[in-house]
Coordinates of C-alpha atoms in Angstrom, one line a residue:
X1 CA 58.6 -35.8 36.1
X2 CA 62.0 -34.3 35.1
X3 CA 63.1 -32.4 38.2
X4 CA 66.3 -30.9 36.8
X5 CA 65.1 -29.6 33.4
X6 CA 68.1 -27.4 32.6
X7 CA 70.2 -30.4 31.9
X8 CA 67.8 -31.6 29.2
X9 CA 66.8 -28.5 27.3
X10 CA 67.3 -24.8 27.2
X11 CA 64.1 -22.7 27.2
X12 CA 65.8 -19.8 25.5
X13 CA 66.1 -21.8 22.3
X14 CA 62.9 -23.9 22.7
X15 CA 61.1 -22.0 19.8
X16 CA 63.7 -23.3 17.4
X17 CA 64.0 -26.9 18.6
X18 CA 62.0 -30.0 18.0
X19 CA 62.6 -33.1 19.9
X20 CA 64.3 -35.6 17.7
X21 CA 62.9 -39.1 17.6
X22 CA 59.6 -38.3 19.2
X23 CA 57.6 -39.4 16.2
X24 CA 58.7 -41.5 13.2
X25 CA 56.4 -39.9 10.7
X26 CA 58.0 -36.5 11.1
X27 CA 61.5 -37.7 11.6
X28 CA 63.0 -36.1 8.5
X29 CA 61.2 -32.8 9.0
X30 CA 62.5 -32.8 12.6
X31 CA 66.1 -33.3 11.6
X32 CA 65.9 -30.5 9.0
X33 CA 64.5 -28.0 11.6
X34 CA 66.9 -29.0 14.4
X35 CA 70.0 -26.7 14.9
X36 CA 73.3 -28.2 13.9
X37 CA 75.0 -30.0 16.7
X38 CA 71.9 -30.2 18.9
X39 CA 70.6 -33.7 17.8
X40 CA 72.3 -35.5 20.7
X41 CA 71.0 -33.2 23.3
X42 CA 67.5 -33.3 21.8
X43 CA 67.5 -37.1 21.6
X44 CA 68.5 -37.0 25.3
X45 CA 65.2 -35.3 26.2
X46 CA 63.1 -38.3 25.0
X47 CA 65.6 -40.8 26.4
X48 CA 65.6 -38.9 29.7
X49 CA 61.8 -38.9 29.7
X50 CA 61.8 -42.7 29.3
X51 CA 64.5 -43.2 31.9
X52 CA 62.7 -40.9 34.3
X53 CA 59.5 -42.8 33.9
X54 CA 61.4 -46.0 34.3
X55 CA 62.9 -44.8 37.6
X56 CA 59.4 -43.9 38.7
X57 CA 57.9 -47.2 37.7
X58 CA 60.7 -49.3 39.3
X59 CA 62.0 -47.1 42.2
X60 CA 62.5 -48.6 45.6
X61 CA 63.4 -47.3 49.0
X62 CA 66.4 -48.1 51.1
X63 CA 64.8 -51.3 52.3
X64 CA 64.3 -52.6 48.8
X65 CA 60.5 -52.0 48.8
X66 CA 58.6 -49.4 46.8
X67 CA 59.6 -45.8 47.5
X68 CA 56.4 -44.2 48.8
X69 CA 57.9 -41.0 50.2
X70 CA 56.7 -38.7 47.4
X71 CA 53.2 -37.5 46.5
X72 CA 51.3 -38.4 43.3
X73 CA 53.2 -37.8 40.1
X74 CA 51.2 -36.9 37.0
X75 CA 51.9 -37.3 33.3
X76 CA 50.2 -34.6 31.4
X77 CA 50.2 -33.9 27.7
X78 CA 48.6 -30.5 26.8
X79 CA 46.4 -30.3 23.7
X80 CA 47.1 -27.9 20.9
X81 CA 45.7 -24.4 21.6
X82 CA 45.8 -21.5 19.2
X83 CA 44.3 -18.0 19.4
X84 CA 44.2 -15.9 16.2
X85 CA 43.4 -12.2 15.9
X86 CA 41.4 -11.6 12.7
X87 CA 40.8 -8.2 11.2
X88 CA 37.0 -8.6 10.7
X89 CA 34.2 -11.2 10.8
X90 CA 34.5 -12.3 7.1
X91 CA 38.2 -13.1 7.8
X92 CA 37.2 -14.9 11.1
X93 CA 34.5 -16.9 9.2
X94 CA 37.1 -18.1 6.6
X95 CA 39.5 -19.1 9.4
X96 CA 36.7 -21.0 11.2
X97 CA 35.8 -22.8 8.0
X98 CA 39.3 -24.0 7.6
X99 CA 39.8 -24.9 11.3
X100 CA 36.6 -26.9 11.6
X101 CA 37.7 -29.3 8.9
X102 CA 40.3 -30.5 11.4
X103 CA 39.5 -29.3 15.0
X104 CA 36.3 -29.8 16.9
X105 CA 36.4 -26.9 19.3
X106 CA 36.6 -23.7 17.3
X107 CA 34.8 -20.4 17.8
X108 CA 34.8 -16.7 18.2
X109 CA 36.1 -15.9 21.7
X110 CA 35.5 -12.1 21.6
X111 CA 35.6 -9.0 19.4
X112 CA 36.1 -5.3 19.5
X113 CA 36.7 -2.5 16.9
X114 CA 38.8 -4.0 14.0
X115 CA 39.6 -7.2 15.9
X116 CA 37.9 -10.6 16.2
X117 CA 39.6 -13.3 18.3
X118 CA 39.2 -16.9 17.2
X119 CA 40.1 -19.8 19.5
X120 CA 41.1 -23.3 18.4
X121 CA 41.4 -26.1 20.9
X122 CA 42.9 -29.5 20.0
X123 CA 41.7 -32.7 21.7
X124 CA 44.9 -34.7 21.8
X125 CA 45.4 -34.3 25.6
X126 CA 46.5 -36.8 28.2
X127 CA 46.4 -36.7 32.0
X128 CA 47.2 -39.7 34.1
X129 CA 48.7 -40.6 37.5
X130 CA 52.0 -42.4 37.4
X131 CA 51.9 -43.2 41.1
X132 CA 49.1 -43.6 43.6
X133 CA 48.7 -41.2 46.6
X134 CA 51.1 -43.2 48.6
X135 CA 53.8 -42.9 45.9
X136 CA 53.5 -46.5 44.7
X137 CA 54.2 -46.8 41.0
X138 CA 51.2 -47.8 38.9
X139 CA 52.9 -48.9 35.7
X140 CA 55.6 -51.4 36.4
X141 CA 57.7 -52.3 33.3
X142 CA 55.4 -50.3 31.0
X143 CA 57.7 -47.5 29.9
X144 CA 57.4 -48.4 26.3
X145 CA 53.6 -48.2 26.5
X146 CA 53.8 -44.8 28.3
X147 CA 56.2 -43.6 25.6
X148 CA 53.7 -44.7 22.9
X149 CA 50.9 -42.8 24.6
X150 CA 52.8 -39.6 24.4
X151 CA 54.3 -40.1 21.0
X152 CA 51.1 -41.2 19.3
X153 CA 49.6 -37.9 20.4
X154 CA 52.5 -36.0 18.9
X155 CA 51.9 -37.9 15.6
X156 CA 48.2 -37.0 15.6
X157 CA 48.9 -33.4 16.6
X158 CA 51.3 -32.8 13.8
X159 CA 49.0 -34.5 11.3
X160 CA 46.2 -32.2 12.3
X161 CA 48.4 -29.1 12.2
X162 CA 49.6 -30.0 8.7
X163 CA 46.0 -30.5 7.5
X164 CA 45.0 -27.2 9.1
X165 CA 48.0 -25.5 7.4
X166 CA 46.9 -26.9 4.0
X167 CA 43.3 -25.7 4.6
X168 CA 44.6 -22.2 5.4
X169 CA 46.7 -22.1 2.2
X170 CA 43.7 -23.1 0.2
X171 CA 41.5 -20.3 1.5
X172 CA 40.4 -17.7 -1.0
X173 CA 41.3 -14.0 -0.4
X174 CA 38.9 -12.2 2.0
X175 CA 36.4 -10.0 0.2
X176 CA 35.8 -7.0 2.4
X177 CA 32.5 -6.4 0.7
X178 CA 31.2 -9.9 1.5
X179 CA 27.6 -9.5 2.8
X180 CA 27.1 -10.7 6.3
X181 CA 24.9 -13.7 6.8
X182 CA 22.1 -13.8 9.5
X183 CA 24.3 -15.7 11.9
X184 CA 27.3 -13.5 11.4
X185 CA 29.8 -16.1 10.3
X186 CA 28.8 -17.1 6.8
X187 CA 27.7 -20.7 6.2
X188 CA 29.7 -22.2 9.1
X189 CA 26.9 -22.4 11.7
X190 CA 26.8 -26.2 12.1
X191 CA 28.1 -27.7 15.3
X192 CA 31.0 -30.2 15.2
X193 CA 29.9 -32.7 17.7
X194 CA 32.1 -35.8 17.8
X195 CA 35.2 -36.9 19.6
X196 CA 36.0 -39.2 16.6
X197 CA 38.2 -37.5 14.0
X198 CA 36.8 -38.6 10.6
X199 CA 40.0 -37.4 8.9
X200 CA 42.4 -39.5 10.9
X201 CA 41.3 -43.1 10.3
X202 CA 40.4 -43.3 6.6
X203 CA 43.1 -41.6 4.6
X204 CA 42.7 -39.0 1.9
X205 CA 39.7 -40.8 0.2
X206 CA 37.7 -40.9 3.3
X207 CA 38.7 -37.3 4.1
X208 CA 37.4 -36.0 0.8
X209 CA 34.1 -37.9 1.3
X210 CA 33.6 -36.4 4.8
X211 CA 34.4 -32.9 3.5
X212 CA 32.0 -33.3 0.6
X213 CA 29.1 -34.4 2.8
X214 CA 26.8 -31.5 3.8
X215 CA 25.6 -30.9 7.3
X216 CA 27.4 -32.0 10.5
X217 CA 30.7 -33.7 9.7
X218 CA 31.2 -35.1 13.2
X219 CA 29.0 -37.2 15.5
X220 CA 29.0 -39.3 18.6
X221 CA 29.1 -43.1 18.2
X222 CA 27.3 -45.0 20.9
X223 CA 27.4 -48.7 20.2
X224 CA 26.2 -49.1 16.7
X225 CA 24.3 -45.8 16.6
X226 CA 25.7 -42.5 15.3
X227 CA 24.1 -39.6 17.2
X228 CA 24.1 -36.1 15.8
X229 CA 23.6 -33.5 18.6
X230 CA 21.4 -31.3 16.3
X231 CA 19.3 -31.7 13.3
X232 CA 21.0 -31.0 10.0
X233 CA 18.7 -28.1 9.2
X234 CA 17.6 -27.8 5.6
X235 CA 20.0 -30.4 4.3
X236 CA 18.8 -33.7 2.9
X237 CA 18.5 -35.7 6.1
X238 CA 18.2 -39.1 4.4
X239 CA 21.3 -38.4 2.3
X240 CA 23.3 -37.4 5.3
X241 CA 22.3 -40.5 7.2
X242 CA 23.1 -42.7 4.2
X243 CA 26.6 -41.1 3.9
X244 CA 27.3 -41.7 7.5
X245 CA 26.3 -45.3 7.2
X246 CA 28.8 -45.7 4.3
X247 CA 31.4 -43.7 6.2
X248 CA 31.6 -46.3 9.1
X249 CA 30.7 -49.9 8.6
X250 CA 30.1 -50.4 12.3
X251 CA 27.2 -48.0 12.3
X252 CA 23.7 -49.5 11.8
X253 CA 21.5 -46.5 12.8
X254 CA 21.9 -42.7 12.4
X255 CA 19.8 -40.5 14.6
X256 CA 19.6 -36.8 15.5
X257 CA 18.6 -35.2 18.7
X258 CA 15.6 -32.9 18.5
X259 CA 15.9 -30.6 21.5
X260 CA 17.8 -30.7 24.8
X261 CA 17.8 -33.2 27.6
X262 CA 14.6 -33.2 29.5
X263 CA 13.8 -33.1 33.2
X264 CA 15.4 -34.9 36.2
X265 CA 15.6 -38.1 34.2
X266 CA 17.9 -36.4 31.6
X267 CA 16.1 -38.3 28.7
X268 CA 16.2 -36.9 25.2
X269 CA 13.0 -35.2 24.1
X270 CA 13.0 -37.0 20.7
X271 CA 15.4 -38.8 18.5
X272 CA 14.7 -38.7 14.7
X273 CA 16.1 -41.6 12.8
X274 CA 17.9 -40.5 9.6
X275 CA 19.0 -43.9 8.4
X276 CA 18.8 -47.5 9.4
X277 CA 16.0 -49.6 10.9
X278 CA 13.5 -48.0 13.2
X279 CA 14.4 -49.9 16.4
X280 CA 12.0 -49.4 19.3
X281 CA 13.3 -49.1 21.9
X282 CA 16.6 -47.9 20.5
X283 CA 18.9 -50.1 22.5
X284 CA 22.6 -50.6 21.9
X285 CA 25.6 -52.0 23.6
X286 CA 28.5 -49.5 23.9
X287 CA 32.0 -50.8 24.6
X288 CA 34.3 -48.4 26.4
X289 CA 37.8 -49.5 27.2
X290 CA 36.8 -53.1 27.1
X291 CA 33.7 -52.7 29.4
X292 CA 30.2 -53.1 27.8
X293 CA 27.4 -50.8 28.8
X294 CA 23.8 -51.2 27.6
X295 CA 22.1 -47.9 26.7
X296 CA 18.5 -47.1 25.8
X297 CA 19.1 -43.9 23.8
X298 CA 15.5 -42.9 23.8
X299 CA 15.1 -43.0 27.6
X300 CA 18.4 -42.4 29.2
X301 CA 21.4 -40.0 29.0
X302 CA 24.8 -41.4 28.0
X303 CA 27.9 -39.3 27.0
X304 CA 30.7 -41.2 25.3
X305 CA 32.9 -38.1 25.6
X306 CA 33.2 -38.7 29.3
X307 CA 35.1 -42.0 28.7
X308 CA 38.6 -40.4 29.4
X309 CA 37.2 -38.8 32.6
X310 CA 35.9 -42.1 33.8
X311 CA 39.3 -43.6 33.3
X312 CA 40.9 -40.8 35.3
X313 CA 38.6 -41.6 38.2
X314 CA 39.5 -45.3 37.9
X315 CA 43.1 -44.4 38.2
X316 CA 42.5 -42.8 41.6
X317 CA 40.4 -45.5 43.2
X318 CA 42.4 -47.5 45.7
X319 CA 42.1 -51.1 46.8
X320 CA 39.2 -51.7 49.3
X321 CA 37.6 -48.3 48.7
X322 CA 33.8 -48.0 49.2
X323 CA 32.5 -45.9 46.4
X324 CA 29.1 -44.2 45.9
X325 CA 28.0 -43.0 42.4
X326 CA 25.0 -40.5 42.5
X327 CA 23.0 -39.7 39.4
X328 CA 24.5 -42.9 37.9
X329 CA 22.4 -43.0 34.7
X330 CA 23.2 -46.3 32.9
X331 CA 26.1 -46.7 35.4
X332 CA 29.1 -46.3 33.1
X333 CA 31.2 -45.0 36.0
X334 CA 30.1 -47.8 38.4
X335 CA 30.8 -50.4 35.7
X336 CA 34.3 -49.1 34.9
X337 CA 35.2 -48.9 38.6
X338 CA 34.0 -52.4 39.2
X339 CA 35.9 -53.8 36.2
X340 CA 39.1 -51.8 36.4
X341 CA 39.8 -51.3 40.1
X342 CA 40.0 -53.2 43.4
X343 CA 37.2 -51.2 45.1
X344 CA 35.4 -53.2 47.8
X345 CA 32.0 -52.3 46.5
X346 CA 30.2 -49.6 44.5
X347 CA 26.7 -48.2 45.3
X348 CA 25.0 -46.5 42.3
X349 CA 21.8 -44.5 42.7
X350 CA 19.6 -43.4 39.7
X351 CA 16.1 -42.0 39.4
X352 CA 15.4 -43.1 35.9
X353 CA 13.9 -46.6 35.9
X354 CA 14.9 -47.3 32.3
X355 CA 18.5 -46.4 33.0
X356 CA 18.5 -48.8 36.0
X357 CA 17.2 -51.6 33.8
X358 CA 20.1 -50.9 31.3
X359 CA 22.5 -51.0 34.2
X360 CA 21.1 -54.4 35.3
X361 CA 21.7 -55.8 31.8
X362 CA 25.2 -54.4 31.7
X363 CA 26.0 -56.1 35.0
X364 CA 24.8 -59.4 33.6
X365 CA 27.3 -58.9 30.8
X366 CA 30.1 -58.1 33.2
X367 CA 29.0 -61.1 35.4
X368 CA 29.6 -63.5 32.5
X369 CA 33.2 -62.4 32.3
X370 CA 33.8 -61.8 36.1
X371 CA 31.0 -62.7 38.5
X372 CA 33.1 -61.5 41.4
X373 CA 33.5 -58.0 40.0
X374 CA 29.8 -57.7 39.0
X375 CA 28.8 -58.6 42.5
X376 CA 30.6 -55.6 43.9
X377 CA 28.0 -53.2 42.3
X378 CA 24.6 -52.4 43.9
X379 CA 22.2 -50.4 41.7
X380 CA 19.4 -48.6 43.6
X381 CA 16.5 -46.8 41.9
X382 CA 15.2 -43.6 43.5
X383 CA 15.7 -39.9 44.2
X384 CA 19.2 -39.2 45.6
X385 CA 17.9 -36.5 48.0
X386 CA 15.8 -39.1 49.9
X387 CA 17.7 -42.3 49.2
X388 CA 21.0 -41.3 50.7
X389 CA 19.4 -41.1 54.1
X390 CA 19.2 -44.9 54.2
X391 CA 22.9 -45.3 53.3
X392 CA 25.5 -45.7 56.0
X393 CA 26.7 -42.1 56.9
X394 CA 30.4 -41.4 56.9
X395 CA 31.4 -44.7 55.3
X396 CA 32.4 -43.9 51.7
X397 CA 35.9 -43.2 50.6
X398 CA 34.7 -41.6 47.4
X399 CA 31.5 -40.1 46.0
X400 CA 30.9 -39.3 42.3
X401 CA 28.2 -36.7 41.6
X402 CA 27.6 -36.0 37.8
X403 CA 24.6 -34.0 38.7
X404 CA 21.8 -32.9 36.3
X405 CA 21.3 -29.2 35.5
X406 CA 18.4 -27.2 36.5
X407 CA 16.1 -25.4 33.9
X408 CA 16.9 -22.0 35.3
X409 CA 19.8 -20.4 37.2
X410 CA 17.6 -20.1 40.3
X411 CA 16.5 -23.8 40.1
X412 CA 20.1 -24.9 39.4
X413 CA 21.4 -23.1 42.5
X414 CA 18.8 -24.7 44.7
X415 CA 19.7 -28.2 43.2
X416 CA 23.4 -27.6 43.9
X417 CA 22.7 -26.8 47.6
X418 CA 20.3 -29.8 48.0
X419 CA 22.6 -32.3 46.3
X420 CA 25.7 -31.1 48.3
X421 CA 23.9 -31.2 51.6
X422 CA 22.7 -34.8 51.0
X423 CA 26.0 -36.2 49.7
X424 CA 28.5 -34.7 52.2
X425 CA 27.4 -36.8 55.2
X426 CA 28.2 -39.9 53.1
X427 CA 31.9 -39.1 53.0
X428 CA 34.2 -40.3 55.8
X429 CA 37.0 -38.0 57.0
X430 CA 39.5 -37.7 54.2
X431 CA 37.0 -38.8 51.7
X432 CA 37.0 -37.4 48.2
X433 CA 34.1 -36.1 46.1
X434 CA 34.2 -35.7 42.3
X435 CA 31.6 -32.9 41.8
X436 CA 30.4 -32.1 38.3
X437 CA 29.1 -28.6 37.7
X438 CA 28.3 -26.3 34.8
X439 CA 30.3 -23.1 34.2
X440 CA 30.9 -20.4 31.6
X441 CA 34.2 -20.3 29.8
X442 CA 35.2 -17.1 31.5
X443 CA 35.0 -18.8 34.9
X444 CA 38.0 -21.0 34.2
X445 CA 40.5 -21.9 35.7
X446 CA 39.4 -21.1 39.3
X447 CA 35.6 -21.6 38.9
X448 CA 35.1 -19.5 42.0
X449 CA 31.3 -19.6 41.9
X450 CA 31.3 -23.4 42.0
X451 CA 34.1 -23.7 44.6
X452 CA 32.5 -21.2 46.9
X453 CA 29.2 -23.1 46.8
X454 CA 31.1 -26.2 47.8
X455 CA 32.9 -24.4 50.6
X456 CA 29.6 -23.0 51.9
X457 CA 27.9 -26.4 51.9
X458 CA 30.9 -28.0 53.7
X459 CA 30.8 -25.3 56.3
X460 CA 27.1 -25.9 56.9
X461 CA 27.9 -29.5 57.6
X462 CA 30.5 -28.4 60.2
X463 CA 33.4 -29.7 58.2
X464 CA 36.3 -28.4 56.1
X465 CA 37.4 -29.1 52.6
X466 CA 40.4 -28.9 50.3
X467 CA 40.0 -28.4 46.6
X468 CA 42.4 -30.8 44.8
X469 CA 41.6 -30.2 41.2
X470 CA 39.3 -28.1 39.0
X471 CA 39.2 -28.7 35.3
X472 CA 36.8 -29.3 32.3
X473 CA 35.3 -32.8 32.3
X474 CA 35.6 -32.8 28.5
X475 CA 36.3 -30.2 25.8
X476 CA 32.9 -30.0 24.2
X477 CA 30.6 -27.2 25.4
X478 CA 27.2 -28.2 26.7
X479 CA 25.8 -24.9 25.4
X480 CA 27.2 -21.7 23.9
X481 CA 30.3 -20.9 26.0
X482 CA 29.1 -23.3 28.7
X483 CA 31.1 -26.3 29.9
X484 CA 30.8 -29.2 32.2
X485 CA 33.6 -29.2 34.7
X486 CA 34.7 -31.4 37.6
X487 CA 35.9 -30.3 41.0
X488 CA 37.7 -32.9 43.1
X489 CA 37.7 -32.0 46.8
X490 CA 38.5 -33.8 50.0
X491 CA 36.6 -33.3 53.3
X492 CA 37.9 -33.6 56.8

């Protein structure tokens, strides 16, 4: 984005400098920290960022048309990451208790004699393409909007870091004689399971209420339903549900999952209603980036945390592309692509009949707003492994495969081979597959086990592939130290 970085900042003094003007809320603190005489150069970094984006968004070639000589340019904002070495488990437990009041992804990363490593991961990240693969700018005259996207994350990052600092200062001294609890980390065993930060939107009053509430302090919001990924344990379930209803006026029902997703249909085993009416079926309409998706929470899988990933995919779909979405569920990916891109058509395949019915109702909602876009989507109900045989081979520019996970490692490996063998023939030469897999945290960033399976499957089909990208699909683990990741690869 900034090809000649030396003229904008000096890495040797980066630890002492803060970019002036990047966020209004911390402006005074920034000026106090900045070295004397450096304000002009620091302001130049932000201005240079804006001017660089402006050049990208408006650049032309020698003929006056868009300059398409370069490859895709990406804007990336890395989330806050902190690793802390604690002297023992009681100290690590206190640190985790403070961090979990602010950050969602906190845990023990490893330990040895007299050393416990705790990892904290923020969630204020951003990754978006500024140009398409041909180099054409995607955001004409939207420099201020791009600047706001970055600066707003700065604001939220600093606010969370300040709250974390205050929580650390309020910690009691570590008692070396503190008895160990059965789970090894004191009373901090609940899972923080929402991408909504309850401390960010409601001020100090709401923050104190959230902190005072027992049990999980974070939850997913799907439509008008708050979903806790685990039961609150021995806490008063009705009281927790009532507090969540008061915490957010848009929520009408509070439920908790009892068990993991079940079988090939990926349907929850059971949802227990903690507060609100006992709706059967538990249907809701979830709005994601302006697109409405109908979900039957008792019969189909839906993950609101994948919303940013779906937007990333939409940013890559080009005009007149033919897209196939496998394991489509309630079709959030197909709906977003139809509503946000100029794809020629989208074929979605899903085994779960309840999910297919939800997708049909969502398409009706989209059709009321844009019949032409809704008509681009075809939803087919059936098993991917047999259904794809009837689809035109070698015709799709892009295939999305958010596959289900097998019950055992052996079954999962078999599913991977079967799914890859059936989807690869769908791709035309140069086509791209977005393959979603499950990996342990130690496998990042290369994920060699997953990429080798892809390479072997592509070789079996007599083709070659190039891995374009390998990253976590979202920051929340699907199990202890297990993550859902996405590999983008192109076949030829």
